[in-house]
Coordinates of C-alpha atoms in Angstrom, one line a residue:
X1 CA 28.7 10.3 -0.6
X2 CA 31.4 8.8 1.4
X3 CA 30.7 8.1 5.0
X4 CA 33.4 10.5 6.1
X5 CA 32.4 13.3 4.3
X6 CA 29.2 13.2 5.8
X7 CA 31.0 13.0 9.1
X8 CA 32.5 15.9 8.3
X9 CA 29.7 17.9 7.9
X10 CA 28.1 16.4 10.9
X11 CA 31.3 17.3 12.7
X12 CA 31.3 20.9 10.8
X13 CA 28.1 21.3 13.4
X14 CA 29.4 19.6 16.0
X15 CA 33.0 18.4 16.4
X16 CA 32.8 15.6 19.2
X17 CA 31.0 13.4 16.9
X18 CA 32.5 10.1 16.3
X19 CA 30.3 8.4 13.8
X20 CA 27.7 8.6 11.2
X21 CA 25.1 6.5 13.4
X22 CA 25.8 8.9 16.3
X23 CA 25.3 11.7 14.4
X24 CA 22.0 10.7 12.4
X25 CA 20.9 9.9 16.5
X26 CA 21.5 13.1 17.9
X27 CA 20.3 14.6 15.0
X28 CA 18.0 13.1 12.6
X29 CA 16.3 11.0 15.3
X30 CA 15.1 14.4 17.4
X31 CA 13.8 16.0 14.1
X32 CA 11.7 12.9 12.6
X33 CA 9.8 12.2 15.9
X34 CA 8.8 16.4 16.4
X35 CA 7.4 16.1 12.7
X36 CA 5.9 12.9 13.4
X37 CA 4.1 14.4 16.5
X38 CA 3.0 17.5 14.6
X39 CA 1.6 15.7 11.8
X40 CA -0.4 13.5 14.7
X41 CA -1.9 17.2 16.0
X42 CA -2.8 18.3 12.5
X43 CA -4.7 14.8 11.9
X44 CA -6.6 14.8 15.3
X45 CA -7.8 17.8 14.5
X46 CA -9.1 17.6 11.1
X47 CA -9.9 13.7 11.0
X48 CA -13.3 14.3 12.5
X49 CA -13.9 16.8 9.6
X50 CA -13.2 14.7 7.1
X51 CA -14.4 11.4 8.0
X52 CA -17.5 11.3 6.6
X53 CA -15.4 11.9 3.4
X54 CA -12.9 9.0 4.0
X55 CA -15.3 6.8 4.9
X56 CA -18.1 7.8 1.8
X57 CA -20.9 8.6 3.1
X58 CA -22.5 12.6 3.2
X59 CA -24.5 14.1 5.8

C-alpha cells in the first residue's frame, strides 16, 4: 500500500496526524508493549509449572 493511503486511514482515526512514523508511534507502539507485558504475566506464571518439562527432567 502507498504510504498515503495508510495515512489516510491513520488520519480516518485521527486527523492531526502528520505522518506514517507518528502514527505507527501513537499507535502501534502503545499496543505492542501492553501485549508484550501480558505475555510476560502469562509466562511468570506458568514457567514454574512447566519447567521441569523445558528443562527434561520428571519429578
Amino acid at each position: 500500500m502507498p504510504k498515503a493511503t495508510i495515512l489516510q486511514a491513520y488520519q480516518a482515526i485521527i486527523p492531526s496526524m502528520k505522518s506514517v512514523e507518528q502514527s505507527i508511534l501513537v499507535f502501534n507502539v502503545p499496543f505492542t508493549f501492553v501485549k508484550g507485558m501480558i505475555d510476560v504475566v502469562i509466562t511468570f506464571l506458568i514457567y514454574k509449572h512447566i519447567s521441569p518439562l523445558l528443562k527434561g527432567s520428571q519429578k
